[in-house]
Amino acid sequence: MRQRFSGYVLVLAAAVLWGSLGIAVRFTTAAGVGAFEASVWRAGLAFAGALVAASATHREHLAVRPRDLVLFAGYGFVSIALFFLAYFTAIERTTVATAAVLLYTAPAWVTGLSAVLFGEELSRAKLVSLGLAFGGCGLVVRAYDPSALRADLPGVLAGLASGLTYGLYSIFGKAALRRYPPLVVLVYALGFGTVFLVLLGTAAGVSPHRFLPSAVAAALVPLLYLGLVTTLLAQWLYVAGLRTVQASRASIVATVEPVVAGLLGYAVFRESLEPLQLVGAAAVVAGAVLAQARR
């Protein structure tokens, strides 16, 4: 019983750290660091930390099979590079709370994609969870106010994209974790993700000099927090919690993340949600809980 309780505490701590991510992003943005540069440093710092830790504890597993590099490359491109960029953009263009709620459409995306790609049955509970998730999103993004929706549309689309790419994180991760320890999986996913982020940024016209330490010096503290705390430490806490807590239950506990994000957004930046947006946020979280509880 005590071990299980400690597992829940670890998962809850991870969710709280993830919920604080948006605050750090806002500080990096205020320091003049863009989404590409911040994403590169977040992934790169987490990669460095994971590599050091894996070298000390799982050195024998760091040499992976060449054919598995394709899996890790896909993992890094979709669930690190695209996810980091989408979530950063959503936070920049909307609010911390809105971005966090849109991120939690991930279970709905996974449910829908699993039905289309793998032929999984869409039960009544799954359909209800889908309806709650996307109906709630409609309220969160103020679809009832067309002028507001048009103004926030790029951020809303980025938020939905973050939910999709985050949902695919579990699919890639499940395949990789069958063969390698979590730290080794993180090393390769974050390594590939960092490379892809640099390539995408360069292709988008970001000067290579923008990725140098001197260009992000003003945001060094929040970047260190993003890479080592909200990414590496939070992931380790979550995986450690999974040793004694079922994955479905852990996912439910982790839904406190948007609540933490909303509270911090209000406390630090005085961001708030309208009553209908709060109803929508509750619906999204309820949909996520239902999707996980029925697994």
Coordinates of N, CA and C in Angstrom, one line a residue, residues 82-192:
L82 N 7.9 17.9 -33.5 CA 6.6 18.5 -33.9 C 5.8 18.8 -32.6
F83 N 5.8 18.0 -31.6 CA 5.1 18.2 -30.4 C 5.6 19.4 -29.6
F84 N 6.9 19.5 -29.5 CA 7.5 20.7 -28.8 C 7.1 22.0 -29.5
L85 N 7.3 22.0 -30.8 CA 7.0 23.2 -31.6 C 5.5 23.6 -31.4
A86 N 4.6 22.6 -31.6 CA 3.2 22.9 -31.5 C 2.8 23.4 -30.2
Y87 N 3.3 22.8 -29.1 CA 2.9 23.2 -27.8 C 3.4 24.6 -27.4
F88 N 4.7 24.9 -27.8 CA 5.3 26.2 -27.6 C 4.4 27.2 -28.3
T89 N 4.1 27.0 -29.6 CA 3.3 27.9 -30.4 C 1.9 28.2 -29.8
A90 N 1.3 27.1 -29.3 CA 0.0 27.2 -28.7 C 0.0 28.1 -27.4
I91 N 1.1 27.9 -26.6 CA 1.2 28.7 -25.4 C 1.5 30.2 -25.8
E92 N 2.3 30.4 -26.8 CA 2.6 31.8 -27.2 C 1.3 32.5 -27.8
R93 N 0.5 31.8 -28.5 CA -0.6 32.4 -29.3 C -1.9 32.4 -28.5
T94 N -2.1 31.6 -27.5 CA -3.3 31.5 -26.7 C -3.0 31.9 -25.2
T95 N -3.4 31.1 -24.3 CA -3.1 31.2 -22.9 C -2.5 29.9 -22.4
V96 N -1.8 30.0 -21.2 CA -1.2 28.8 -20.7 C -2.3 27.7 -20.4
A97 N -3.5 28.1 -19.9 CA -4.5 27.2 -19.6 C -5.1 26.6 -20.9
T98 N -5.4 27.4 -21.9 CA -6.0 27.0 -23.1 C -5.1 26.0 -23.8
A99 N -3.8 26.3 -23.8 CA -2.8 25.3 -24.5 C -2.8 24.0 -23.7
A100 N -2.8 24.0 -22.4 CA -2.8 22.8 -21.6 C -4.1 22.0 -21.9
V101 N -5.2 22.6 -21.9 CA -6.5 21.9 -22.2 C -6.5 21.3 -23.6
L102 N -6.0 22.0 -24.6 CA -6.0 21.5 -25.9 C -5.0 20.3 -26.0
L103 N -4.0 20.3 -25.2 CA -3.0 19.2 -25.2 C -3.7 17.9 -24.7
Y104 N -4.7 18.1 -23.9 CA -5.4 16.9 -23.3 C -6.5 16.4 -24.2
T105 N -6.5 16.8 -25.5 CA -7.3 16.0 -26.5 C -6.5 14.8 -26.9
A106 N -5.3 14.6 -26.4 CA -4.5 13.5 -26.8 C -5.2 12.1 -26.7
P107 N -5.9 11.8 -25.6 CA -6.5 10.5 -25.5 C -7.6 10.3 -26.6
A108 N -8.3 11.4 -26.9 CA -9.3 11.4 -27.9 C -8.7 11.1 -29.3
W109 N -7.6 11.8 -29.6 CA -6.9 11.5 -30.9 C -6.5 10.0 -30.9
V110 N -5.9 9.5 -29.8 CA -5.5 8.1 -29.8 C -6.6 7.2 -30.0
T111 N -7.8 7.5 -29.4 CA -9.0 6.6 -29.5 C -9.4 6.6 -31.0
G112 N -9.5 7.8 -31.6 CA -10.0 7.9 -33.0 C -9.0 7.2 -34.0
L113 N -7.7 7.5 -33.8 CA -6.7 6.9 -34.7 C -6.7 5.4 -34.5
S114 N -6.8 4.9 -33.3 CA -6.8 3.5 -33.1 C -8.0 2.8 -33.8
A115 N -9.1 3.5 -33.8 CA -10.3 2.9 -34.5 C -10.0 2.9 -36.0
V116 N -9.4 3.9 -36.6 CA -9.2 4.0 -38.0 C -8.1 3.2 -38.5
L117 N -6.9 3.2 -37.8 CA -5.7 2.5 -38.2 C -5.7 1.0 -37.8
F118 N -6.2 0.7 -36.6 CA -6.1 -0.6 -36.0 C -7.4 -1.4 -35.9
G119 N -8.5 -0.7 -36.3 CA -9.8 -1.4 -36.3 C -10.3 -1.6 -34.9
E120 N -9.8 -0.8 -33.9 CA -10.4 -1.0 -32.6 C -11.8 -0.5 -32.5
E121 N -12.6 -1.2 -31.7 CA -14.0 -0.9 -31.6 C -14.2 0.4 -30.9
L122 N -15.1 1.2 -31.4 CA -15.5 2.5 -30.8 C -16.7 2.2 -29.9
S123 N -16.5 1.9 -28.6 CA -17.6 1.6 -27.7 C -18.3 2.9 -27.4
R124 N -19.4 2.7 -26.7 CA -20.2 3.9 -26.3 C -19.4 4.9 -25.4
A125 N -18.6 4.3 -24.5 CA -17.8 5.1 -23.6 C -16.8 5.9 -24.4
K126 N -16.2 5.2 -25.4 CA -15.2 5.9 -26.2 C -15.8 7.1 -27.0
L127 N -17.0 6.8 -27.5 CA -17.7 7.9 -28.3 C -18.0 9.1 -27.3
V128 N -18.5 8.7 -26.1 CA -18.8 9.8 -25.2 C -17.5 10.6 -24.8
S129 N -16.4 9.9 -24.6 CA -15.1 10.6 -24.3 C -14.7 11.5 -25.5
L130 N -14.9 11.0 -26.7 CA -14.6 11.8 -27.9 C -15.4 13.1 -27.9
G131 N -16.7 12.9 -27.7 CA -17.7 14.0 -27.7 C -17.3 15.0 -26.6
L132 N -17.0 14.5 -25.4 CA -16.6 15.4 -24.3 C -15.3 16.2 -24.7
A133 N -14.3 15.5 -25.2 CA -13.0 16.1 -25.5 C -13.2 17.2 -26.6
F134 N -13.8 16.9 -27.7 CA -13.9 17.9 -28.8 C -15.0 18.9 -28.5
G135 N -16.1 18.5 -27.9 CA -17.1 19.5 -27.5 C -16.5 20.5 -26.5
G136 N -15.8 20.0 -25.5 CA -15.2 20.8 -24.5 C -14.2 21.8 -25.2
C137 N -13.4 21.3 -26.2 CA -12.5 22.1 -26.9 C -13.2 23.3 -27.6
G138 N -14.3 23.0 -28.1 CA -15.1 24.1 -28.8 C -15.4 25.2 -27.8
L139 N -15.7 24.8 -26.6 CA -16.0 25.9 -25.6 C -14.7 26.6 -25.1
V140 N -13.6 25.8 -24.9 CA -12.3 26.4 -24.5 C -11.8 27.4 -25.5
V141 N -11.9 27.1 -26.8 CA -11.4 28.0 -27.8 C -12.4 29.0 -28.2
R142 N -13.5 29.1 -27.5 CA -14.6 30.1 -27.8 C -15.1 30.0 -29.2
A143 N -15.5 28.8 -29.6 CA -16.1 28.6 -30.9 C -17.4 29.4 -31.0
Y144 N -18.0 29.7 -29.9 CA -19.3 30.4 -29.8 C -19.1 31.9 -30.1
D145 N -17.8 32.3 -30.2 CA -17.5 33.7 -30.5 C -16.6 33.7 -31.8
P146 N -17.2 33.8 -33.0 CA -16.4 33.6 -34.2 C -15.2 34.6 -34.3
S147 N -15.4 35.8 -33.8 CA -14.3 36.8 -34.0 C -13.1 36.4 -33.1
A148 N -13.4 35.9 -31.9 CA -12.3 35.5 -31.0 C -11.6 34.2 -31.6
L149 N -12.4 33.3 -32.1 CA -11.9 32.1 -32.7 C -10.9 32.4 -33.9
R150 N -11.4 33.4 -34.7 CA -10.5 33.7 -35.9 C -9.2 34.3 -35.4
A151 N -9.2 35.1 -34.4 CA -8.0 35.8 -33.8 C -7.1 34.7 -33.2
D152 N -7.6 33.7 -32.6 CA -6.8 32.7 -31.9 C -6.5 31.5 -32.8
L153 N -7.0 31.5 -34.0 CA -7.0 30.2 -34.8 C -5.6 29.6 -35.0
P154 N -4.6 30.3 -35.3 CA -3.3 29.7 -35.4 C -2.9 29.0 -34.1
G155 N -3.1 29.6 -32.9 CA -2.8 29.0 -31.6 C -3.7 27.8 -31.3
V156 N -5.0 27.9 -31.7 CA -5.9 26.7 -31.5 C -5.4 25.5 -32.3
L157 N -5.1 25.8 -33.6 CA -4.6 24.7 -34.5 C -3.3 24.1 -33.9
A158 N -2.5 24.9 -33.4 CA -1.2 24.4 -32.8 C -1.5 23.6 -31.6
G159 N -2.5 24.0 -30.8 CA -2.9 23.3 -29.6 C -3.4 21.9 -29.9
L160 N -4.3 21.9 -30.9 CA -4.8 20.6 -31.4 C -3.7 19.7 -31.9
A161 N -2.8 20.3 -32.7 CA -1.6 19.5 -33.2 C -0.8 19.0 -32.0
S162 N -0.7 19.7 -31.0 CA 0.1 19.3 -29.8 C -0.6 18.1 -29.2
G163 N -1.9 18.1 -29.1 CA -2.6 16.9 -28.6 C -2.4 15.7 -29.5
L164 N -2.5 15.9 -30.8 CA -2.3 14.8 -31.7 C -0.9 14.2 -31.6
T165 N 0.1 15.0 -31.6 CA 1.5 14.5 -31.6 C 1.9 14.0 -30.2
Y166 N 1.2 14.5 -29.1 CA 1.4 14.0 -27.8 C 0.8 12.6 -27.7
G167 N -0.4 12.5 -28.3 CA -1.0 11.2 -28.3 C -0.2 10.1 -29.0
L168 N 0.4 10.5 -30.1 CA 1.3 9.5 -30.8 C 2.5 9.2 -30.0
Y169 N 2.9 10.0 -29.0 CA 4.0 9.7 -28.1 C 3.8 8.4 -27.4
S170 N 2.6 8.1 -27.0 CA 2.4 6.8 -26.3 C 2.5 5.6 -27.2
I171 N 2.1 5.8 -28.5 CA 2.2 4.7 -29.5 C 3.7 4.4 -29.8
F172 N 4.4 5.5 -30.1 CA 5.9 5.3 -30.3 C 6.6 4.7 -29.1
G173 N 6.2 5.3 -27.9 CA 6.9 4.9 -26.7 C 6.6 3.4 -26.3
K174 N 5.4 3.0 -26.6 CA 5.0 1.6 -26.2 C 5.8 0.6 -27.1
A175 N 6.0 0.9 -28.3 CA 6.8 0.1 -29.2 C 8.3 0.1 -28.8
A176 N 8.8 1.2 -28.4 CA 10.3 1.3 -28.1 C 10.5 0.7 -26.7
L177 N 9.6 0.8 -25.8 CA 9.8 0.3 -24.4 C 9.8 -1.2 -24.3
R178 N 9.3 -1.8 -25.4 CA 9.3 -3.3 -25.4 C 10.7 -3.8 -25.5
R179 N 11.6 -3.0 -26.0 CA 13.0 -3.5 -26.3 C 14.1 -2.8 -25.4
Y180 N 13.8 -1.6 -25.0 CA 14.8 -0.8 -24.3 C 14.3 -0.1 -23.0
P181 N 15.2 0.1 -22.1 CA 14.9 0.8 -20.8 C 14.4 2.3 -21.2
P182 N 13.6 2.9 -20.3 CA 13.0 4.2 -20.6 C 14.1 5.3 -20.8
L183 N 15.2 5.2 -20.1 CA 16.2 6.2 -20.3 C 16.9 6.1 -21.7
V184 N 17.1 4.9 -22.1 CA 17.7 4.7 -23.4 C 16.7 5.2 -24.5
V185 N 15.4 4.9 -24.3 CA 14.4 5.4 -25.3 C 14.5 6.9 -25.3
L186 N 14.5 7.6 -24.2 CA 14.6 9.0 -24.1 C 15.8 9.6 -24.8
V187 N 17.0 8.9 -24.6 CA 18.2 9.4 -25.2 C 18.1 9.5 -26.7
Y188 N 17.5 8.4 -27.3 CA 17.4 8.4 -28.8 C 16.3 9.3 -29.3
A189 N 15.2 9.3 -28.6 CA 14.1 10.1 -29.1 C 14.4 11.6 -29.0
L190 N 15.0 12.0 -27.9 CA 15.4 13.4 -27.7 C 16.6 13.8 -28.6
G191 N 17.5 12.8 -28.8 CA 18.6 13.1 -29.7 C 18.1 13.4 -31.1
F192 N 17.3 12.5 -31.7 CA 16.7 12.7 -33.0 C 15.9 13.9 -33.0

